[in-house]
PDB file of C-alpha atoms and ligand atoms in Angstrom:
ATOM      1  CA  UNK A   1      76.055 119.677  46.830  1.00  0.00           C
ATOM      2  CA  UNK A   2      72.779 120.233  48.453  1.00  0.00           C
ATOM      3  CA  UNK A   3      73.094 116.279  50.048  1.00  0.00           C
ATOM      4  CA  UNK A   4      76.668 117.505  51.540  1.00  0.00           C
ATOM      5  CA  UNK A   5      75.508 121.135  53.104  1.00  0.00           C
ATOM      6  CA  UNK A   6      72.694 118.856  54.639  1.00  0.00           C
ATOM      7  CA  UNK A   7      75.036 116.209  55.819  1.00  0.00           C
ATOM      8  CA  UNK A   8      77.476 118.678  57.272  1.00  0.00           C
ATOM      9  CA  UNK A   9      74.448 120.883  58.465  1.00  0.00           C
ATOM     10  CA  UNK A  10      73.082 117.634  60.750  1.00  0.00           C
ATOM     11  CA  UNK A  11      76.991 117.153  61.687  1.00  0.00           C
ATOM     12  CA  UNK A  12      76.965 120.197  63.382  1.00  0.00           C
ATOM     13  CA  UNK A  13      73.785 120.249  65.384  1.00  0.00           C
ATOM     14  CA  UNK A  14      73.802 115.983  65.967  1.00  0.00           C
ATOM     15  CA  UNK A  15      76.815 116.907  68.527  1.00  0.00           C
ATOM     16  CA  UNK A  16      75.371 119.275  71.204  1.00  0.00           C
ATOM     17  CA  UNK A  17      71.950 116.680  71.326  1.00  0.00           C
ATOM     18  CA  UNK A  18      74.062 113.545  71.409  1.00  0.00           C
ATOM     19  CA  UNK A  19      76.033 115.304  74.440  1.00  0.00           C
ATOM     20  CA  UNK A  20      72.679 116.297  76.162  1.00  0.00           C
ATOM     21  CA  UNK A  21      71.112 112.642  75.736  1.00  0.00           C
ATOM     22  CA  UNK A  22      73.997 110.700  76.898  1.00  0.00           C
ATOM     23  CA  UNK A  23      75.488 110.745  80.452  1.00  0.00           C
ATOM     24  CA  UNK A  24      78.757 112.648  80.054  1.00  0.00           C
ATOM     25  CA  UNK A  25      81.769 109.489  81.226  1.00  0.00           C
ATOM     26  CA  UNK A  26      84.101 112.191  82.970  1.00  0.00           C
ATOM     27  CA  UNK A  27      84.127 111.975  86.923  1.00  0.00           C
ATOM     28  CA  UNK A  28      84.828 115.582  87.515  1.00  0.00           C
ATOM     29  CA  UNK A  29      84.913 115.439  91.320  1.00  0.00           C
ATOM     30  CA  UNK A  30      86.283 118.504  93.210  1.00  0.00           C
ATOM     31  CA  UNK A  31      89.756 118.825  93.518  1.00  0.00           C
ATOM     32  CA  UNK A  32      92.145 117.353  95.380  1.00  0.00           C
ATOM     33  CA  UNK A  33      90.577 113.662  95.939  1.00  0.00           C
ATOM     34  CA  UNK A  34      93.623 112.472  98.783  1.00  0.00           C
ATOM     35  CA  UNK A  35      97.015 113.001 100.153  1.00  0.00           C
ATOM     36  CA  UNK A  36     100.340 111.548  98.514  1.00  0.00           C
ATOM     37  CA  UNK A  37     103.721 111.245 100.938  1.00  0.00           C
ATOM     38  CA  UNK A  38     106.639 110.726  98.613  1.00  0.00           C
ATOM     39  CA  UNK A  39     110.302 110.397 100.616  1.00  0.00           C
ATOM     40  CA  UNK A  40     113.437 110.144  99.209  1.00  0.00           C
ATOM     41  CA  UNK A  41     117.161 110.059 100.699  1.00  0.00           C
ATOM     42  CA  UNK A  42     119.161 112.523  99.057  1.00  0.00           C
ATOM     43  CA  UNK A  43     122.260 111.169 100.422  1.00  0.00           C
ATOM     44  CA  UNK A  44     121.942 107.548  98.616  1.00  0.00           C
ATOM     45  CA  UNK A  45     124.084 106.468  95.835  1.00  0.00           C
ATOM     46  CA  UNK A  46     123.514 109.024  93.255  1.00  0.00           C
ATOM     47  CA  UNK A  47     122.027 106.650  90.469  1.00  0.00           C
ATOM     48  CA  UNK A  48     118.992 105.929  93.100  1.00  0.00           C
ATOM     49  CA  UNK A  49     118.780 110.296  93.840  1.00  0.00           C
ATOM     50  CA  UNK A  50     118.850 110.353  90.015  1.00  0.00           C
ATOM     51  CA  UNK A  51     115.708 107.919  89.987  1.00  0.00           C
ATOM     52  CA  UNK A  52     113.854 110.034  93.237  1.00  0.00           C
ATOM     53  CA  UNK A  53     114.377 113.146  91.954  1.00  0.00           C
ATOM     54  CA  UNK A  54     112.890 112.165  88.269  1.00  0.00           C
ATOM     55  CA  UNK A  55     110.070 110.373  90.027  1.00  0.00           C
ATOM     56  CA  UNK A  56     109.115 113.099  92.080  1.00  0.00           C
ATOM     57  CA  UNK A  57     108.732 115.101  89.388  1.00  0.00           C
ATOM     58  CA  UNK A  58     106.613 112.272  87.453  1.00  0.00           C
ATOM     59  CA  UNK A  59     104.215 112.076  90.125  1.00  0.00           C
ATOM     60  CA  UNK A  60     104.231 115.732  90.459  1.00  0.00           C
ATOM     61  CA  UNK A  61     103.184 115.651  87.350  1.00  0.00           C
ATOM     62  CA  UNK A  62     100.290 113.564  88.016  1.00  0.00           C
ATOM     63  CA  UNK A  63      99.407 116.037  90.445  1.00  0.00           C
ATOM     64  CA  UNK A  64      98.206 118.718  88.063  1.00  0.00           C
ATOM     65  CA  UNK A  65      95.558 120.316  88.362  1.00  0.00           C
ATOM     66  CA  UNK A  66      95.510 119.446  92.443  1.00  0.00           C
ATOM     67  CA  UNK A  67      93.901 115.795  91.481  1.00  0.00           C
ATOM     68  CA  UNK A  68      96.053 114.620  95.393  1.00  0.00           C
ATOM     69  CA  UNK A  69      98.000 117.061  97.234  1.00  0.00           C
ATOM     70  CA  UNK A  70     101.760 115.769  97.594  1.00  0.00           C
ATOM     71  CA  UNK A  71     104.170 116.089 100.229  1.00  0.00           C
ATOM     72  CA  UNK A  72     108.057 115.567 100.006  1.00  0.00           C
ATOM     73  CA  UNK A  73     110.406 114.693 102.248  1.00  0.00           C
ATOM     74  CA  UNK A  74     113.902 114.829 100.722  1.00  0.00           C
ATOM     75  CA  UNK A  75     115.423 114.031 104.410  1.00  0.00           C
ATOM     76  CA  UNK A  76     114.109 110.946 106.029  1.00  0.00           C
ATOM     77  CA  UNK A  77     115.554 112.231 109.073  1.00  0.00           C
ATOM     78  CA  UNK A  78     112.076 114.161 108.440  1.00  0.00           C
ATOM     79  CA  UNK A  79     110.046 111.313 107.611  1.00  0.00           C
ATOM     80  CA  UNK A  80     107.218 111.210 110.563  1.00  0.00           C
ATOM     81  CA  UNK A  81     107.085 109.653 113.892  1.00  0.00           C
ATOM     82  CA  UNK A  82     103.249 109.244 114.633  1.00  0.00           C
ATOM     83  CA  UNK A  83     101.039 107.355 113.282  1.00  0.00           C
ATOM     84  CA  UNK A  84      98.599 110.655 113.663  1.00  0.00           C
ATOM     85  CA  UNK A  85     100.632 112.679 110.700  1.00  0.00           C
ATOM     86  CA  UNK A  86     101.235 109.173 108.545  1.00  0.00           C
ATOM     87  CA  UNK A  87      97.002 108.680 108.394  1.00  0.00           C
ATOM     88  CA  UNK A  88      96.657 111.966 106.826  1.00  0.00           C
ATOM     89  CA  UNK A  89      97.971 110.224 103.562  1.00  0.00           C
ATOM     90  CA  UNK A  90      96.478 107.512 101.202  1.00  0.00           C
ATOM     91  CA  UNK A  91      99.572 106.538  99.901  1.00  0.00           C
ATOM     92  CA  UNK A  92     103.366 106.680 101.046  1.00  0.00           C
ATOM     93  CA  UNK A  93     105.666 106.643  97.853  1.00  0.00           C
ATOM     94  CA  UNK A  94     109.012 104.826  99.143  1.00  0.00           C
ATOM     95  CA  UNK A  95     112.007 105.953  96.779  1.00  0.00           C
ATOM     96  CA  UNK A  96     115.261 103.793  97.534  1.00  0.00           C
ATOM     97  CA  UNK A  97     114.401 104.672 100.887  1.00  0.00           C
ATOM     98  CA  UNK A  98     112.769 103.129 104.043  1.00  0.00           C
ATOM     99  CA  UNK A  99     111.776 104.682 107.688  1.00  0.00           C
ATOM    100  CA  UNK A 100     114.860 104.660 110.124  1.00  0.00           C
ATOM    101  CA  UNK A 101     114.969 104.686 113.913  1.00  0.00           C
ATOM    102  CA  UNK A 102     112.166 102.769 116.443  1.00  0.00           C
ATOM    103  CA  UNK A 103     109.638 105.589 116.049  1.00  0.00           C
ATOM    104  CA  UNK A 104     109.790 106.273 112.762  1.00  0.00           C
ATOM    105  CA  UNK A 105     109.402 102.041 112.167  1.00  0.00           C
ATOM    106  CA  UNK A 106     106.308 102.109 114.918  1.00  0.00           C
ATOM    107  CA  UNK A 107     104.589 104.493 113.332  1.00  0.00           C
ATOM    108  CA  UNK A 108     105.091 103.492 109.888  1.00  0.00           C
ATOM    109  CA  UNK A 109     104.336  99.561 110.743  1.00  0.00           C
ATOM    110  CA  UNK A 110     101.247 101.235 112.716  1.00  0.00           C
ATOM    111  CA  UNK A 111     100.093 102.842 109.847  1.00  0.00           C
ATOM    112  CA  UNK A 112     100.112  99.910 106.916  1.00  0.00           C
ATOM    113  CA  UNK A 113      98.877  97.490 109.923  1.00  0.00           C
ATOM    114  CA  UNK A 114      95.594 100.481 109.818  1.00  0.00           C
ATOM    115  CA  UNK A 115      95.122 100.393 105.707  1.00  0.00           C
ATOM    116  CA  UNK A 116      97.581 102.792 104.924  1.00  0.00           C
ATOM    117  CA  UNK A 117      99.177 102.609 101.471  1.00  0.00           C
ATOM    118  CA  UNK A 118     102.596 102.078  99.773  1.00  0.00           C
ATOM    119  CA  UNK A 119     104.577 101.956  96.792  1.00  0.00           C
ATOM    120  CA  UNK A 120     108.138 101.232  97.030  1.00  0.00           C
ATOM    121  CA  UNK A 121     110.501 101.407  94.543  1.00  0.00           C
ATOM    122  CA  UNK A 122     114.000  99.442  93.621  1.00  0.00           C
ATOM    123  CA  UNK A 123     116.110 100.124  97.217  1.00  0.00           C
ATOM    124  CA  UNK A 124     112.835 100.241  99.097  1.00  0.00           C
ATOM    125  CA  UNK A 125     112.764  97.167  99.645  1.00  0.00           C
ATOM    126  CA  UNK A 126     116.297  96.234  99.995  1.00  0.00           C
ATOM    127  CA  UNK A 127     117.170  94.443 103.838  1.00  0.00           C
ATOM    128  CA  UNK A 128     120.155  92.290 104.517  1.00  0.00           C
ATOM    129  CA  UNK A 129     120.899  91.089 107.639  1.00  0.00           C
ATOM    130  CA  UNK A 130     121.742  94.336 109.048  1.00  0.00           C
ATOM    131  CA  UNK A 131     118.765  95.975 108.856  1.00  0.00           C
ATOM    132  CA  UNK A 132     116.643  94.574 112.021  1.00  0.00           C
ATOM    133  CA  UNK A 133     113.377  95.046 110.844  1.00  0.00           C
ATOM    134  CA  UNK A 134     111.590  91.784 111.057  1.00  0.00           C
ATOM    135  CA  UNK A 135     108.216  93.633 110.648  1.00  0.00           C
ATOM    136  CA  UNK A 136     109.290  95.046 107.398  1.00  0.00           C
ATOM    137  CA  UNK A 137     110.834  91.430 105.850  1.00  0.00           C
ATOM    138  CA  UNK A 138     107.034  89.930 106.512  1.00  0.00           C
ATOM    139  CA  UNK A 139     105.113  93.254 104.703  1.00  0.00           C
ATOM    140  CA  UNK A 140     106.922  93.757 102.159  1.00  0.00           C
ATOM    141  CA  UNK A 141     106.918  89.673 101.391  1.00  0.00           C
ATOM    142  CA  UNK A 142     110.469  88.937  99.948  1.00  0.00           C
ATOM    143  CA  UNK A 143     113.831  87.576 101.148  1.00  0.00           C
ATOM    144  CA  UNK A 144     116.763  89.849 102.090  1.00  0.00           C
ATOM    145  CA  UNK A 145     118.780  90.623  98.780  1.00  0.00           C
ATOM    146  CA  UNK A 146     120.549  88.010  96.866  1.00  0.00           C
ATOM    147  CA  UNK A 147     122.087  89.209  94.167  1.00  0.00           C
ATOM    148  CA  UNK A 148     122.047  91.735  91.116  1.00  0.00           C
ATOM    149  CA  UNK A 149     122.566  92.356  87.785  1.00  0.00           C
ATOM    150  CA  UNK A 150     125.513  95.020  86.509  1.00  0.00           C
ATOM    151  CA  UNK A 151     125.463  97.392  84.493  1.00  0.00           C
ATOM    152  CA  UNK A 152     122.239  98.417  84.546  1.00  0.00           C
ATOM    153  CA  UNK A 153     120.495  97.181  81.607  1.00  0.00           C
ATOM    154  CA  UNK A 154     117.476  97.206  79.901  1.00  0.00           C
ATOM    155  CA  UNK A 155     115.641  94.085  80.749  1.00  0.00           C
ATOM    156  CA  UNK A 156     112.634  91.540  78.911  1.00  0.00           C
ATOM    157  CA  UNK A 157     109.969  91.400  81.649  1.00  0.00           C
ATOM    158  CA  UNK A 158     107.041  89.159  81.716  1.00  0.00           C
ATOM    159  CA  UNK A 159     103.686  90.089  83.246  1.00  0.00           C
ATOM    160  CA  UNK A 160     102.797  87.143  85.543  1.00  0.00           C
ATOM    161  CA  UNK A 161      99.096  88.109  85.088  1.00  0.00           C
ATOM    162  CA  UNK A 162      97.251  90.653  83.296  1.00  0.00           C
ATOM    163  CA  UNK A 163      93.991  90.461  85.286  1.00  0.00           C
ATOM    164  CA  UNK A 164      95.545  92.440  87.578  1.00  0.00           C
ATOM    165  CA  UNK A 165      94.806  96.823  87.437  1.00  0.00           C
ATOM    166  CA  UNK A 166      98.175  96.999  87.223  1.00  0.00           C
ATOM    167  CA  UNK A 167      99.180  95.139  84.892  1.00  0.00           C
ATOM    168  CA  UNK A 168      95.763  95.062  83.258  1.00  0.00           C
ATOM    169  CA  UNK A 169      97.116  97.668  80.213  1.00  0.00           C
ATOM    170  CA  UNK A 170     100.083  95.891  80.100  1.00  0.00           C
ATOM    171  CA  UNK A 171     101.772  93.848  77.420  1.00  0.00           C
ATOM    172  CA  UNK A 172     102.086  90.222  78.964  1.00  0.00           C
ATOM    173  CA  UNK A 173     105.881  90.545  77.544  1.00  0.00           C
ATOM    174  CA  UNK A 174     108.146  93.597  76.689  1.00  0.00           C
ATOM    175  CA  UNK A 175     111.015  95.845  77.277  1.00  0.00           C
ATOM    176  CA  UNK A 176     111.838  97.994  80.485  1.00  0.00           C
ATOM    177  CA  UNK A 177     114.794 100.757  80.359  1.00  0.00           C
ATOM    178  CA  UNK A 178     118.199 100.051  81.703  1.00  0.00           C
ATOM    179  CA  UNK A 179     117.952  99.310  85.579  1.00  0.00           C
ATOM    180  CA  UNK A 180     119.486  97.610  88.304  1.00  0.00           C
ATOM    181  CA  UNK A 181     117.518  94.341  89.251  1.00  0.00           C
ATOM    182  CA  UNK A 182     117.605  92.484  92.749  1.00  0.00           C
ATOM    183  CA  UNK A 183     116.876  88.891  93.179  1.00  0.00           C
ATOM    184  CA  UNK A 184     116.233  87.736  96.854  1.00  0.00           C
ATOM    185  CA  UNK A 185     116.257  84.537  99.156  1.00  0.00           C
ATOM    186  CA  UNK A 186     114.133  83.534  99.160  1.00  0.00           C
ATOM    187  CA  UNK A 187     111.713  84.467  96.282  1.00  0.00           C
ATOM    188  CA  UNK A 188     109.110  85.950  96.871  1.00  0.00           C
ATOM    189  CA  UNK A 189     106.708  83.813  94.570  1.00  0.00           C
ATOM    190  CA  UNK A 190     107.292  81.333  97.622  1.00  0.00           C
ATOM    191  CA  UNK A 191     105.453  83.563 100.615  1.00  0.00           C
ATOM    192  CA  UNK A 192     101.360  82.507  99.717  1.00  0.00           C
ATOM    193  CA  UNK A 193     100.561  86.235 100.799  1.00  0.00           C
ATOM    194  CA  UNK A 194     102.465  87.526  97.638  1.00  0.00           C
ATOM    195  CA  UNK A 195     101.077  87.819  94.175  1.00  0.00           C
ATOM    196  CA  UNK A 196     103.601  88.639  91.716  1.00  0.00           C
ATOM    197  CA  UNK A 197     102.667  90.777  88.674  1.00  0.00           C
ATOM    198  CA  UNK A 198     105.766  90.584  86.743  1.00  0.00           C
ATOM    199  CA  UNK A 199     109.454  89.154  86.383  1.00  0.00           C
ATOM    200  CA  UNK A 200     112.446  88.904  83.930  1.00  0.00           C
ATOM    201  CA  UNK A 201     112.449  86.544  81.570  1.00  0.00           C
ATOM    202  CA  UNK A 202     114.815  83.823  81.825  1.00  0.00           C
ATOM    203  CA  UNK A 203     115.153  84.586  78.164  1.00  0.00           C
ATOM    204  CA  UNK A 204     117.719  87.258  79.647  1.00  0.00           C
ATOM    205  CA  UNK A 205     119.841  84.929  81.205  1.00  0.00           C
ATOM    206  CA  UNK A 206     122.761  85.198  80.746  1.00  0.00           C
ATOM    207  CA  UNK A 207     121.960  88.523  82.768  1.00  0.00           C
ATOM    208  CA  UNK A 208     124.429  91.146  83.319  1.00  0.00           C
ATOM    209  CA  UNK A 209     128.120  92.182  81.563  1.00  0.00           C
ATOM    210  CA  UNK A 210     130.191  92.346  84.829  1.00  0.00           C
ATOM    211  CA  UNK A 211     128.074  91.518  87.557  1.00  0.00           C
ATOM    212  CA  UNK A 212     125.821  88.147  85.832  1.00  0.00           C
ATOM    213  CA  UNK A 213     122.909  86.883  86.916  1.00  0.00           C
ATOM    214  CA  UNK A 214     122.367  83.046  85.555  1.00  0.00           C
ATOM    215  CA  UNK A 215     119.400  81.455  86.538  1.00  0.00           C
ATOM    216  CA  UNK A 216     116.686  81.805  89.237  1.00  0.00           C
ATOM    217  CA  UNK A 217     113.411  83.000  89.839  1.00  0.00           C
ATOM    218  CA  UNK A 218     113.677  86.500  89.463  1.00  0.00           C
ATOM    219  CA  UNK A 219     110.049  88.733  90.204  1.00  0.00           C
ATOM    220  CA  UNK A 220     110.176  92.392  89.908  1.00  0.00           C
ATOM    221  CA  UNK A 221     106.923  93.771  90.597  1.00  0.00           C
ATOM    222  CA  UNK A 222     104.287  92.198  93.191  1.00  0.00           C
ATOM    223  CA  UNK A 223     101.873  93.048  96.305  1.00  0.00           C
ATOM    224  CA  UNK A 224     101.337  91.667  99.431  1.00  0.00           C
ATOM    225  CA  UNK A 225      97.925  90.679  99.920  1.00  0.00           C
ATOM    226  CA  UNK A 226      98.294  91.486 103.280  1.00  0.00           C
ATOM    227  CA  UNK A 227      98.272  95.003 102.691  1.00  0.00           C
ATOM    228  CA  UNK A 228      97.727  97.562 100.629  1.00  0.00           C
ATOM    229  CA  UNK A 229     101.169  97.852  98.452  1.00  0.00           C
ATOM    230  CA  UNK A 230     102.995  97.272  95.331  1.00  0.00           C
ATOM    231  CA  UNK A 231     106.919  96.709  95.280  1.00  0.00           C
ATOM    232  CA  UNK A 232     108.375  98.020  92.166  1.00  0.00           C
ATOM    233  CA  UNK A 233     112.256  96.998  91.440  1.00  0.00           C
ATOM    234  CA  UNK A 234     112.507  99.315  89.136  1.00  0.00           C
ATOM    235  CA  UNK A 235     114.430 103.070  90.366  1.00  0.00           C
ATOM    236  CA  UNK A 236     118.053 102.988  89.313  1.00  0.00           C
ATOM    237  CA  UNK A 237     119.415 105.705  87.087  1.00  0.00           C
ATOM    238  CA  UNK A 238     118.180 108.390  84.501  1.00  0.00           C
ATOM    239  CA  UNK A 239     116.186 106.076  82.499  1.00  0.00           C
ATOM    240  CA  UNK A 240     113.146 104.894  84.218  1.00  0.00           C
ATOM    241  CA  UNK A 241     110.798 107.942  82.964  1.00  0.00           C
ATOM    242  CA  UNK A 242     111.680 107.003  79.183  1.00  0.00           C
ATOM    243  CA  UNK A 243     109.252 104.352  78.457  1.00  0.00           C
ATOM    244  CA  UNK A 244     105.736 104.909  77.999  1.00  0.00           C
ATOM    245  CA  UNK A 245     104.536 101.175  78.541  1.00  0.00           C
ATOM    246  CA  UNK A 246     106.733 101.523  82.083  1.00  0.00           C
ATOM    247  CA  UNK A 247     105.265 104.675  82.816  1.00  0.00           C
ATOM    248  CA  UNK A 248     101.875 103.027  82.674  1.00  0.00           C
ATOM    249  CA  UNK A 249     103.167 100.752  84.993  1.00  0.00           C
ATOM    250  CA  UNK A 250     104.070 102.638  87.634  1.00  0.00           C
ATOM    251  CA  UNK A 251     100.785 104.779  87.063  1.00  0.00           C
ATOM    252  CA  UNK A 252      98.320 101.915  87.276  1.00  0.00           C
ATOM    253  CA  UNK A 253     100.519 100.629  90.313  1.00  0.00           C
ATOM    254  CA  UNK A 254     100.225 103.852  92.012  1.00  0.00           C
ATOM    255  CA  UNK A 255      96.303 104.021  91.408  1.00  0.00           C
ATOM    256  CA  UNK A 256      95.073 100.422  92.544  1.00  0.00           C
ATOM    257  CA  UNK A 257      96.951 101.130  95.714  1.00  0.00           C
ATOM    258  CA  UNK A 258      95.382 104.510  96.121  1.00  0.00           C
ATOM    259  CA  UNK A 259      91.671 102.958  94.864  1.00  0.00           C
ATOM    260  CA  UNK A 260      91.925 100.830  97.824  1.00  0.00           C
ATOM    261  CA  UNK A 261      91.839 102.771 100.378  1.00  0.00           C
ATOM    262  CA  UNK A 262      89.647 101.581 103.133  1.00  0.00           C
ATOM    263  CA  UNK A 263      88.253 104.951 103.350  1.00  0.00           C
ATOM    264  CA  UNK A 264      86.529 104.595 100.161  1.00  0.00           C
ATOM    265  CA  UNK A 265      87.778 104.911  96.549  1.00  0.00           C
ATOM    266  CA  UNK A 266      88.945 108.347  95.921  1.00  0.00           C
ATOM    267  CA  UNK A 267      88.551 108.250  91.695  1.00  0.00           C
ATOM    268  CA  UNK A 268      84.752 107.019  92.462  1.00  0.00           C
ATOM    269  CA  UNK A 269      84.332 110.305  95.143  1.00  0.00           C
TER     270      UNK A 269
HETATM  271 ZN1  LIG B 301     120.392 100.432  92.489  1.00  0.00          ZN
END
């Protein structure tokens, strides 16, 4: 009894002086370290609004506590047209949407052309041959869209690399929620700027119930080495926010791009 009292006696006082000799790990810099931009088009199709609206409230969420300041447009109509208001922000969250009109373009291309930042989700990155934005095709380092799965479905993904910070948590194989996935022409494992961080198994092919995808190379997730950005196919429906493992995903996606600002690395500030 005496052995116990005097074990749970030194339990008590060992914490305070183990706290004082160590260096405490926590970087508790003073709040808010950056600027986030997040846009959405509330006018989409409403599976991809579903998608913006939840991830605006998921990076919201990351928010708390005023770690970045966030900004939302929910009408690209008031997305900016000077490079001046884009540099304010370290990272530009593209939801199933991209910048419209010349200025808008300029001073968007302006801005990733000076370091700026970007993650784009699903739509994002969608361009056909109507979308006149030659710029854009060569950033964001894919073809225009080829074709899709449909339904949405959950999908097997494969992490092309886990050395990576964003896939570096990452399972090198498992299961994302129900989504729409694009494949393009051509891939983009073929431009030598792009390194691509994840893709559907071909263990899913067949792929799709009416719409079916058979075979082809078929990346989800990658960055342009170019710049400072991470494509994420992901962003159709209510389901995205349901999976932990994906949630880490687009977390560590959305923090490499921001730790690379040229600026300095706001998590070390
Ligand atoms: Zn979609």
């Amino acid at each position: 009894m005496k052995r116990l009292l005097l074990g749970l006696l030194m339990t008590v006082i060992s914490i305070p002086v183990m706290a004082q000799q160590s260096d405490y790990p926590a970087n508790y810099a003073s709040a808010p370290r950056f600027k986030a931009l997040v846009a959405y088009d509330p006018h989409a199709e409403e599976a991809h609004v579903q998608f913006d609206k939840q991830a605006v409230n998921f990076f919201h969420k990351l928010s708390y506590g005023e770690g970045y300041l966030m900004d939302v447009i929910d009408d690209m109509e008031k997305f900016p047209t000077s490079y001046d208001q884009l540099k304010e922000y370290s990272i530009i969250i593209m939801l199933n949407a991209m910048p419209g009109g010349k200025e808008r373009r300029d001073a968007f291309e302006r801005y990733m052309e000076n370091g700026g930042g970007w993650l784009g989700f699903h739509a994002s990155a969608y361009n056909d041959k109507d979308t006149h934005w030659d710029w854009f095709n060569k950033f964001v380092g894919c073809g225009t869209f080829l074709c899709n799965n449909w339904p949405p479905q959950p999908a097997l993904v494969d992490c092309d690399t886990n050395d990576n910070p964003v896939t570096y948590t990452l399972p090198s194989q498992f299961v994302v929620p129900a989504s729409e996935f694009y494949q393009w022409s051509p891939s983009p494992r073929s431009n030598p700027d792009v390194e691509i961080l994840m893709s559907i198994s071909p263990k899913m092919y067949p792929f799709g119930i009416k719409d079916v995808v058979n075979f082809g190379d078929f990346p989800i997730v990658w960055t342009n080495k170019k710049y400072r950005m991470v494509y994420i196919n992901q962003g159709h429906g209510d389901e995205s926010f349901i999976d932990a493992t994906q949630n880490l995903l687009f977390t560590n996606a959305f923090r490499w791009v921001v730790s690379k600002d040229p600026t300095g690395n706001p998590f070390e500030k």
